[in-house]
C-alpha cells in the first residue's frame, strides 16, 4: 500500500515537472528593457549676467530693469518651449540718438520699446534666411510692433520704419536663447508715428581737378621767352610812340610846305 502511494506521488511530481519544462520551452524569454534616463533640463540662462559681461550694453540693461521687462524676457527664455531672440543696441547707439528722443516717452511706451527688441522664438543666424522677405515678424510687444528682416549674403538687416540697421555680432546663440548686437536702437512706428524723415542725402563727391600743366619748353626757349617778355615794349608804349611820330611828321610837312610858299 505504501509502495502504491509512493509510486503515485512520484508519478505526479514527474508529470508536473514535465509540464513545467514544456511551458518553459514554448514561452519566449522575458527581456527587461532599461528605462531611458530623462533628458537633462537646459541650463538656466541669466540674461542680466550675459548683458553685464558682454557689450557694453549697460544703457539697454538699465531700461530693461527699470521697466521690469527683464523679468518677462527671463520667463520667455527659460520657461517656454519657444525660447527668445533678443536684439541689443550698444551704449553708443543711445548716445547718438538725437531725434526722436526717448526722454519724452511714457513708462508704458518705454516698456513697449524694450519688448520691441525681442522675438518670442529662438532664431539662429541661419534661420533669418527663411524670414528674409517673408513679411512682418511679431515681437514680444505684440500688435503693430513688427519687424522686417532681409538676409543678403549672410548679412542680416532689420527694418522698423524708423530704423534700418544690421546684426553686427552674435553675443549668445544657444537654443533656447539668442542675443544679437545691433548698430542702432529699434524705433517702432507704433510709438513715433509714420512721419519718418527722409534719410539725409549723401554729400556730392568733390571732383578731382588736375592742375593745369605748363606747356613743355626747352630751357633755352624759356630763357628767350623771359628775355623777350622783359625787353619787348608793352602795347601802350607802342601806341604812345606811334602818336608822337605822327605829330613830328605833321610838323615837318607843315614847315616844308610853308618854306615852299
PDB file of C-alpha atoms in Angstrom:
ATOM      1  CA  UNK A   1       0.000   0.000   0.000  1.00  0.00           C
ATOM      2  CA  UNK A   2       2.816   2.387   0.848  1.00  0.00           C
ATOM      3  CA  UNK A   3       4.527   1.417  -2.372  1.00  0.00           C
ATOM      4  CA  UNK A   4       1.437   2.429  -4.343  1.00  0.00           C
ATOM      5  CA  UNK A   5       1.287   5.808  -2.604  1.00  0.00           C
ATOM      6  CA  UNK A   6       4.969   6.446  -3.253  1.00  0.00           C
ATOM      7  CA  UNK A   7       4.553   5.475  -6.868  1.00  0.00           C
ATOM      8  CA  UNK A   8       1.577   7.820  -7.318  1.00  0.00           C
ATOM      9  CA  UNK A   9       3.414  10.752  -5.701  1.00  0.00           C
ATOM     10  CA  UNK A  10       6.455  10.126  -7.837  1.00  0.00           C
ATOM     11  CA  UNK A  11       4.314   9.959 -10.969  1.00  0.00           C
ATOM     12  CA  UNK A  12       2.530  13.190 -10.060  1.00  0.00           C
ATOM     13  CA  UNK A  13       5.791  15.039  -9.473  1.00  0.00           C
ATOM     14  CA  UNK A  14       7.238  13.727 -12.695  1.00  0.00           C
ATOM     15  CA  UNK A  15       4.173  14.850 -14.643  1.00  0.00           C
ATOM     16  CA  UNK A  16       4.275  18.317 -13.069  1.00  0.00           C
ATOM     17  CA  UNK A  17       7.971  18.668 -13.885  1.00  0.00           C
ATOM     18  CA  UNK A  18       7.344  17.670 -17.479  1.00  0.00           C
ATOM     19  CA  UNK A  19       4.528  20.222 -17.842  1.00  0.00           C
ATOM     20  CA  UNK A  20       6.707  22.976 -16.398  1.00  0.00           C
ATOM     21  CA  UNK A  21       9.549  22.099 -18.729  1.00  0.00           C
ATOM     22  CA  UNK A  22       7.197  22.160 -21.736  1.00  0.00           C
ATOM     23  CA  UNK A  23       5.798  25.577 -20.838  1.00  0.00           C
ATOM     24  CA  UNK A  24       9.294  26.961 -20.306  1.00  0.00           C
ATOM     25  CA  UNK A  25      10.384  25.723 -23.722  1.00  0.00           C
ATOM     26  CA  UNK A  26       7.347  27.188 -25.507  1.00  0.00           C
ATOM     27  CA  UNK A  27       7.364  30.642 -23.782  1.00  0.00           C
ATOM     28  CA  UNK A  28       9.781  33.293 -25.205  1.00  0.00           C
ATOM     29  CA  UNK A  29      12.389  34.602 -22.816  1.00  0.00           C
ATOM     30  CA  UNK A  30      11.452  37.769 -20.960  1.00  0.00           C
ATOM     31  CA  UNK A  31      13.866  40.651 -21.781  1.00  0.00           C
ATOM     32  CA  UNK A  32      13.849  43.573 -19.408  1.00  0.00           C
ATOM     33  CA  UNK A  33      14.342  46.882 -21.283  1.00  0.00           C
ATOM     34  CA  UNK A  34      16.117  49.509 -19.227  1.00  0.00           C
ATOM     35  CA  UNK A  35      14.162  52.733 -18.757  1.00  0.00           C
ATOM     36  CA  UNK A  36      15.926  55.612 -20.553  1.00  0.00           C
ATOM     37  CA  UNK A  37      17.208  58.359 -18.333  1.00  0.00           C
ATOM     38  CA  UNK A  38      15.266  61.631 -18.610  1.00  0.00           C
ATOM     39  CA  UNK A  39      16.895  64.319 -20.762  1.00  0.00           C
ATOM     40  CA  UNK A  40      18.742  66.883 -18.680  1.00  0.00           C
ATOM     41  CA  UNK A  41      16.952  70.182 -18.325  1.00  0.00           C
ATOM     42  CA  UNK A  42      18.609  73.090 -20.161  1.00  0.00           C
ATOM     43  CA  UNK A  43      20.753  75.344 -18.072  1.00  0.00           C
ATOM     44  CA  UNK A  44      19.103  78.459 -16.708  1.00  0.00           C
ATOM     45  CA  UNK A  45      20.140  81.468 -18.770  1.00  0.00           C
ATOM     46  CA  UNK A  46      20.672  84.628 -16.764  1.00  0.00           C
ATOM     47  CA  UNK A  47      20.133  87.472 -19.239  1.00  0.00           C
ATOM     48  CA  UNK A  48      21.228  90.119 -16.741  1.00  0.00           C
ATOM     49  CA  UNK A  49      24.568  88.398 -16.280  1.00  0.00           C
ATOM     50  CA  UNK A  50      25.048  87.923 -20.024  1.00  0.00           C
ATOM     51  CA  UNK A  51      24.353  91.576 -20.835  1.00  0.00           C
ATOM     52  CA  UNK A  52      26.558  92.750 -17.966  1.00  0.00           C
ATOM     53  CA  UNK A  53      29.568  90.777 -19.167  1.00  0.00           C
ATOM     54  CA  UNK A  54      29.167  91.441 -22.890  1.00  0.00           C
ATOM     55  CA  UNK A  55      28.649  94.755 -24.516  1.00  0.00           C
ATOM     56  CA  UNK A  56      28.813  97.496 -23.335  1.00  0.00           C
ATOM     57  CA  UNK A  57      25.019  97.173 -23.052  1.00  0.00           C
ATOM     58  CA  UNK A  58      24.564  98.993 -19.751  1.00  0.00           C
ATOM     59  CA  UNK A  59      22.084 101.560 -21.114  1.00  0.00           C
ATOM     60  CA  UNK A  60      19.770  98.951 -22.615  1.00  0.00           C
ATOM     61  CA  UNK A  61      20.054  96.778 -19.484  1.00  0.00           C
ATOM     62  CA  UNK A  62      19.114  99.804 -17.361  1.00  0.00           C
ATOM     63  CA  UNK A  63      15.930 100.262 -19.414  1.00  0.00           C
ATOM     64  CA  UNK A  64      15.104  96.538 -19.141  1.00  0.00           C
ATOM     65  CA  UNK A  65      15.449  96.611 -15.369  1.00  0.00           C
ATOM     66  CA  UNK A  66      13.617  99.911 -14.786  1.00  0.00           C
ATOM     67  CA  UNK A  67      10.602  98.755 -16.846  1.00  0.00           C
ATOM     68  CA  UNK A  68      10.647  95.209 -15.355  1.00  0.00           C
ATOM     69  CA  UNK A  69      10.859  93.861 -18.902  1.00  0.00           C
ATOM     70  CA  UNK A  70      13.908  91.805 -17.891  1.00  0.00           C
ATOM     71  CA  UNK A  71      11.562  89.531 -15.897  1.00  0.00           C
ATOM     72  CA  UNK A  72       9.363  88.951 -18.966  1.00  0.00           C
ATOM     73  CA  UNK A  73      12.425  88.124 -21.053  1.00  0.00           C
ATOM     74  CA  UNK A  74      13.776  85.728 -18.413  1.00  0.00           C
ATOM     75  CA  UNK A  75      10.469  83.881 -18.280  1.00  0.00           C
ATOM     76  CA  UNK A  76      10.279  83.628 -22.075  1.00  0.00           C
ATOM     77  CA  UNK A  77      13.857  82.351 -22.239  1.00  0.00           C
ATOM     78  CA  UNK A  78      13.709  79.719 -19.521  1.00  0.00           C
ATOM     79  CA  UNK A  79      10.078  78.725 -19.037  1.00  0.00           C
ATOM     80  CA  UNK A  80       8.742  78.342 -22.582  1.00  0.00           C
ATOM     81  CA  UNK A  81       9.413  75.903 -25.400  1.00  0.00           C
ATOM     82  CA  UNK A  82       9.717  78.697 -27.961  1.00  0.00           C
ATOM     83  CA  UNK A  83      12.721  80.422 -26.449  1.00  0.00           C
ATOM     84  CA  UNK A  84      13.684  84.008 -27.260  1.00  0.00           C
ATOM     85  CA  UNK A  85      15.705  86.138 -29.692  1.00  0.00           C
ATOM     86  CA  UNK A  86      16.931  89.476 -28.334  1.00  0.00           C
ATOM     87  CA  UNK A  87      18.427  92.399 -30.286  1.00  0.00           C
ATOM     88  CA  UNK A  88      20.667  94.547 -28.099  1.00  0.00           C
ATOM     89  CA  UNK A  89      21.919  98.053 -29.058  1.00  0.00           C
ATOM     90  CA  UNK A  90      25.282  99.150 -27.716  1.00  0.00           C
ATOM     91  CA  UNK A  91      25.565 102.184 -25.450  1.00  0.00           C
ATOM     92  CA  UNK A  92      26.835 104.249 -28.390  1.00  0.00           C
ATOM     93  CA  UNK A  93      23.533 103.669 -30.203  1.00  0.00           C
ATOM     94  CA  UNK A  94      21.680 105.501 -27.419  1.00  0.00           C
ATOM     95  CA  UNK A  95      24.133 108.394 -27.099  1.00  0.00           C
ATOM     96  CA  UNK A  96      23.994 109.035 -30.860  1.00  0.00           C
ATOM     97  CA  UNK A  97      20.173 109.027 -30.832  1.00  0.00           C
ATOM     98  CA  UNK A  98      19.275 112.713 -31.140  1.00  0.00           C
ATOM     99  CA  UNK A  99      15.831 112.708 -32.728  1.00  0.00           C
ATOM    100  CA  UNK A 100      13.451 111.280 -31.802  1.00  0.00           C
ATOM    101  CA  UNK A 101      14.417 111.282 -28.152  1.00  0.00           C
ATOM    102  CA  UNK A 102      13.480 108.625 -25.605  1.00  0.00           C
ATOM    103  CA  UNK A 103      13.268 111.138 -22.768  1.00  0.00           C
ATOM    104  CA  UNK A 104       9.689 112.128 -23.665  1.00  0.00           C
ATOM    105  CA  UNK A 105       8.288 108.575 -23.683  1.00  0.00           C
ATOM    106  CA  UNK A 106       5.776 107.442 -21.094  1.00  0.00           C
ATOM    107  CA  UNK A 107       6.542 104.456 -18.877  1.00  0.00           C
ATOM    108  CA  UNK A 108       4.293 102.220 -20.991  1.00  0.00           C
ATOM    109  CA  UNK A 109       5.888 103.404 -24.243  1.00  0.00           C
ATOM    110  CA  UNK A 110       9.363 102.738 -22.876  1.00  0.00           C
ATOM    111  CA  UNK A 111       8.263  99.250 -21.852  1.00  0.00           C
ATOM    112  CA  UNK A 112       6.895  98.580 -25.348  1.00  0.00           C
ATOM    113  CA  UNK A 113      10.135  99.870 -26.840  1.00  0.00           C
ATOM    114  CA  UNK A 114      12.114  97.322 -24.817  1.00  0.00           C
ATOM    115  CA  UNK A 115       9.769  94.462 -25.749  1.00  0.00           C
ATOM    116  CA  UNK A 116      10.077  95.582 -29.382  1.00  0.00           C
ATOM    117  CA  UNK A 117      13.687  94.348 -29.286  1.00  0.00           C
ATOM    118  CA  UNK A 118      12.680  90.713 -28.601  1.00  0.00           C
ATOM    119  CA  UNK A 119      11.115  87.941 -30.686  1.00  0.00           C
ATOM    120  CA  UNK A 120       9.088  85.207 -28.908  1.00  0.00           C
ATOM    121  CA  UNK A 121      11.075  82.443 -30.595  1.00  0.00           C
ATOM    122  CA  UNK A 122      14.677  81.269 -30.842  1.00  0.00           C
ATOM    123  CA  UNK A 123      16.270  82.082 -34.216  1.00  0.00           C
ATOM    124  CA  UNK A 124      19.798  81.137 -35.189  1.00  0.00           C
ATOM    125  CA  UNK A 125      21.568  83.328 -37.736  1.00  0.00           C
ATOM    126  CA  UNK A 126      20.818  80.807 -40.498  1.00  0.00           C
ATOM    127  CA  UNK A 127      17.086  80.965 -39.663  1.00  0.00           C
ATOM    128  CA  UNK A 128      16.878  84.591 -40.794  1.00  0.00           C
ATOM    129  CA  UNK A 129      17.316  83.484 -44.391  1.00  0.00           C
ATOM    130  CA  UNK A 130      13.825  81.949 -44.178  1.00  0.00           C
ATOM    131  CA  UNK A 131      12.450  85.180 -42.671  1.00  0.00           C
ATOM    132  CA  UNK A 132      14.003  87.324 -45.404  1.00  0.00           C
ATOM    133  CA  UNK A 133      11.210  88.979 -47.353  1.00  0.00           C
ATOM    134  CA  UNK A 134       8.556  86.851 -45.635  1.00  0.00           C
ATOM    135  CA  UNK A 135       6.772  89.887 -44.249  1.00  0.00           C
ATOM    136  CA  UNK A 136       6.494  91.460 -40.792  1.00  0.00           C
ATOM    137  CA  UNK A 137       7.561  89.320 -37.821  1.00  0.00           C
ATOM    138  CA  UNK A 138       5.786  89.754 -34.480  1.00  0.00           C
ATOM    139  CA  UNK A 139       7.778  90.907 -31.480  1.00  0.00           C
ATOM    140  CA  UNK A 140       7.084  90.458 -27.777  1.00  0.00           C
ATOM    141  CA  UNK A 141       5.463  93.915 -27.806  1.00  0.00           C
ATOM    142  CA  UNK A 142       2.602  92.416 -29.874  1.00  0.00           C
ATOM    143  CA  UNK A 143       0.054  94.264 -32.014  1.00  0.00           C
ATOM    144  CA  UNK A 144       1.558  96.572 -34.614  1.00  0.00           C
ATOM    145  CA  UNK A 145       5.050  96.192 -33.189  1.00  0.00           C
ATOM    146  CA  UNK A 146       6.578  94.151 -36.021  1.00  0.00           C
ATOM    147  CA  UNK A 147       9.990  93.918 -37.681  1.00  0.00           C
ATOM    148  CA  UNK A 148      11.110  93.114 -41.224  1.00  0.00           C
ATOM    149  CA  UNK A 149      14.190  91.055 -41.988  1.00  0.00           C
ATOM    150  CA  UNK A 150      16.403  90.666 -45.035  1.00  0.00           C
ATOM    151  CA  UNK A 151      19.376  88.365 -45.411  1.00  0.00           C
ATOM    152  CA  UNK A 152      21.893  89.360 -48.074  1.00  0.00           C
ATOM    153  CA  UNK A 153      24.880  87.024 -48.345  1.00  0.00           C
ATOM    154  CA  UNK A 154      24.717  86.283 -44.617  1.00  0.00           C
ATOM    155  CA  UNK A 155      24.277  89.912 -43.511  1.00  0.00           C
ATOM    156  CA  UNK A 156      21.010  90.215 -41.567  1.00  0.00           C
ATOM    157  CA  UNK A 157      19.329  93.617 -41.766  1.00  0.00           C
ATOM    158  CA  UNK A 158      16.382  94.724 -39.604  1.00  0.00           C
ATOM    159  CA  UNK A 159      13.808  97.331 -40.600  1.00  0.00           C
ATOM    160  CA  UNK A 160      11.308  99.020 -38.301  1.00  0.00           C
ATOM    161  CA  UNK A 161      10.303 102.007 -40.389  1.00  0.00           C
ATOM    162  CA  UNK A 162      12.306 104.496 -38.359  1.00  0.00           C
ATOM    163  CA  UNK A 163      15.323 102.226 -38.117  1.00  0.00           C
ATOM    164  CA  UNK A 164      17.288 100.307 -40.703  1.00  0.00           C
ATOM    165  CA  UNK A 165      20.157  98.504 -39.030  1.00  0.00           C
ATOM    166  CA  UNK A 166      22.045  95.231 -39.185  1.00  0.00           C
ATOM    167  CA  UNK A 167      23.134  92.431 -36.870  1.00  0.00           C
ATOM    168  CA  UNK A 168      26.779  93.258 -36.228  1.00  0.00           C
ATOM    169  CA  UNK A 169      27.697  90.312 -33.976  1.00  0.00           C
ATOM    170  CA  UNK A 170      26.338  87.306 -32.091  1.00  0.00           C
ATOM    171  CA  UNK A 171      26.566  87.660 -28.314  1.00  0.00           C
ATOM    172  CA  UNK A 172      24.924  84.317 -27.432  1.00  0.00           C
ATOM    173  CA  UNK A 173      23.269  81.764 -29.701  1.00  0.00           C
ATOM    174  CA  UNK A 174      22.438  78.503 -27.966  1.00  0.00           C
ATOM    175  CA  UNK A 175      18.877  77.189 -28.054  1.00  0.00           C
ATOM    176  CA  UNK A 176      16.648  78.456 -26.450  1.00  0.00           C
ATOM    177  CA  UNK A 177      18.312  81.905 -26.201  1.00  0.00           C
ATOM    178  CA  UNK A 178      19.803  84.038 -28.993  1.00  0.00           C
ATOM    179  CA  UNK A 179      21.241  87.510 -28.334  1.00  0.00           C
ATOM    180  CA  UNK A 180      22.446  89.649 -31.246  1.00  0.00           C
ATOM    181  CA  UNK A 181      24.115  93.052 -31.198  1.00  0.00           C
ATOM    182  CA  UNK A 182      22.641  95.741 -33.475  1.00  0.00           C
ATOM    183  CA  UNK A 183      24.102  99.103 -34.505  1.00  0.00           C
ATOM    184  CA  UNK A 184      21.018 101.259 -33.816  1.00  0.00           C
ATOM    185  CA  UNK A 185      18.074 101.428 -31.431  1.00  0.00           C
ATOM    186  CA  UNK A 186      14.952  99.852 -32.966  1.00  0.00           C
ATOM    187  CA  UNK A 187      12.277 102.570 -33.085  1.00  0.00           C
ATOM    188  CA  UNK A 188       8.675 101.411 -33.753  1.00  0.00           C
ATOM    189  CA  UNK A 189       6.190 103.367 -35.851  1.00  0.00           C
ATOM    190  CA  UNK A 190       3.506 102.498 -33.275  1.00  0.00           C
ATOM    191  CA  UNK A 191       5.217 104.955 -30.889  1.00  0.00           C
ATOM    192  CA  UNK A 192       6.895 107.533 -33.114  1.00  0.00           C
ATOM    193  CA  UNK A 193       4.329 107.636 -35.929  1.00  0.00           C
ATOM    194  CA  UNK A 194       4.710 107.178 -39.652  1.00  0.00           C
ATOM    195  CA  UNK A 195       6.017 110.670 -40.440  1.00  0.00           C
ATOM    196  CA  UNK A 196       9.520 109.341 -40.922  1.00  0.00           C
ATOM    197  CA  UNK A 197      12.042 111.949 -42.068  1.00  0.00           C
ATOM    198  CA  UNK A 198      13.866 111.014 -45.275  1.00  0.00           C
ATOM    199  CA  UNK A 199      17.470 109.984 -44.873  1.00  0.00           C
ATOM    200  CA  UNK A 200      19.984 112.773 -45.280  1.00  0.00           C
ATOM    201  CA  UNK A 201      21.378 112.839 -48.821  1.00  0.00           C
ATOM    202  CA  UNK A 202      24.925 111.758 -49.213  1.00  0.00           C
ATOM    203  CA  UNK A 203      27.324 114.651 -49.880  1.00  0.00           C
ATOM    204  CA  UNK A 204      28.198 115.111 -53.532  1.00  0.00           C
ATOM    205  CA  UNK A 205      31.679 113.871 -54.357  1.00  0.00           C
ATOM    206  CA  UNK A 206      34.241 116.597 -54.932  1.00  0.00           C
ATOM    207  CA  UNK A 207      35.577 116.317 -58.493  1.00  0.00           C
ATOM    208  CA  UNK A 208      39.286 115.807 -58.812  1.00  0.00           C
ATOM    209  CA  UNK A 209      40.577 118.790 -60.863  1.00  0.00           C
ATOM    210  CA  UNK A 210      44.086 118.271 -62.095  1.00  0.00           C
ATOM    211  CA  UNK A 211      46.306 121.378 -62.035  1.00  0.00           C
ATOM    212  CA  UNK A 212      46.968 122.972 -65.409  1.00  0.00           C
ATOM    213  CA  UNK A 213      50.350 121.844 -66.545  1.00  0.00           C
ATOM    214  CA  UNK A 214      52.813 124.319 -68.048  1.00  0.00           C
ATOM    215  CA  UNK A 215      53.473 123.903 -71.737  1.00  0.00           C
ATOM    216  CA  UNK A 216      56.714 121.991 -72.216  1.00  0.00           C
ATOM    217  CA  UNK A 217      59.507 124.245 -73.289  1.00  0.00           C
ATOM    218  CA  UNK A 218      63.187 123.816 -73.698  1.00  0.00           C
ATOM    219  CA  UNK A 219      65.365 125.547 -71.185  1.00  0.00           C
ATOM    220  CA  UNK A 220      66.762 127.812 -73.884  1.00  0.00           C
ATOM    221  CA  UNK A 221      63.289 128.698 -75.105  1.00  0.00           C
ATOM    222  CA  UNK A 222      62.241 129.555 -71.591  1.00  0.00           C
ATOM    223  CA  UNK A 223      65.181 131.863 -71.215  1.00  0.00           C
ATOM    224  CA  UNK A 224      64.488 133.553 -74.528  1.00  0.00           C
ATOM    225  CA  UNK A 225      60.834 133.934 -73.717  1.00  0.00           C
ATOM    226  CA  UNK A 226      61.623 135.601 -70.445  1.00  0.00           C
ATOM    227  CA  UNK A 227      64.160 137.907 -72.041  1.00  0.00           C
ATOM    228  CA  UNK A 228      61.775 138.805 -74.837  1.00  0.00           C
ATOM    229  CA  UNK A 229      58.950 139.480 -72.462  1.00  0.00           C
ATOM    230  CA  UNK A 230      61.144 141.688 -70.342  1.00  0.00           C
ATOM    231  CA  UNK A 231      62.634 143.625 -73.281  1.00  0.00           C
ATOM    232  CA  UNK A 232      59.633 143.947 -75.629  1.00  0.00           C
ATOM    233  CA  UNK A 233      57.615 147.138 -75.125  1.00  0.00           C
ATOM    234  CA  UNK A 234      54.082 146.952 -73.991  1.00  0.00           C
ATOM    235  CA  UNK A 235      51.161 147.751 -76.305  1.00  0.00           C
ATOM    236  CA  UNK A 236      50.532 151.063 -74.559  1.00  0.00           C
ATOM    237  CA  UNK A 237      54.161 152.127 -75.104  1.00  0.00           C
ATOM    238  CA  UNK A 238      53.882 151.292 -78.778  1.00  0.00           C
ATOM    239  CA  UNK A 239      50.690 153.372 -79.146  1.00  0.00           C
ATOM    240  CA  UNK A 240      52.269 156.423 -77.467  1.00  0.00           C
ATOM    241  CA  UNK A 241      55.404 156.172 -79.643  1.00  0.00           C
ATOM    242  CA  UNK A 242      53.350 155.978 -82.829  1.00  0.00           C
ATOM    243  CA  UNK A 243      51.313 159.074 -81.841  1.00  0.00           C
ATOM    244  CA  UNK A 244      54.478 161.085 -81.173  1.00  0.00           C
ATOM    245  CA  UNK A 245      55.923 160.019 -84.521  1.00  0.00           C
ATOM    246  CA  UNK A 246      52.787 161.141 -86.368  1.00  0.00           C
ATOM    247  CA  UNK A 247      52.934 164.546 -84.704  1.00  0.00           C
ATOM    248  CA  UNK A 248      56.590 165.016 -85.678  1.00  0.00           C
ATOM    249  CA  UNK A 249      55.855 164.120 -89.310  1.00  0.00           C
ATOM    250  CA  UNK A 250      52.967 166.542 -89.451  1.00  0.00           C
ATOM    251  CA  UNK A 251      55.154 169.353 -88.085  1.00  0.00           C
ATOM    252  CA  UNK A 252      57.884 168.602 -90.620  1.00  0.00           C
ATOM    253  CA  UNK A 253      55.420 168.556 -93.513  1.00  0.00           C
ATOM    254  CA  UNK A 254      53.836 171.812 -92.363  1.00  0.00           C
ATOM    255  CA  UNK A 255      57.209 173.563 -92.073  1.00  0.00           C
ATOM    256  CA  UNK A 256      58.295 172.337 -95.506  1.00  0.00           C
ATOM    257  CA  UNK A 257      55.052 173.483 -97.093  1.00  0.00           C
ATOM    258  CA  UNK A 258      55.450 176.919 -95.509  1.00  0.00           C
ATOM    259  CA  UNK A 259      59.005 177.260 -96.856  1.00  0.00           C
ATOM    260  CA  UNK A 260      57.866 176.399-100.365  1.00  0.00           C
ATOM    261  CA  UNK A 261      55.213 179.080-100.244  1.00  0.00           C
TER     262      UNK A 261
END
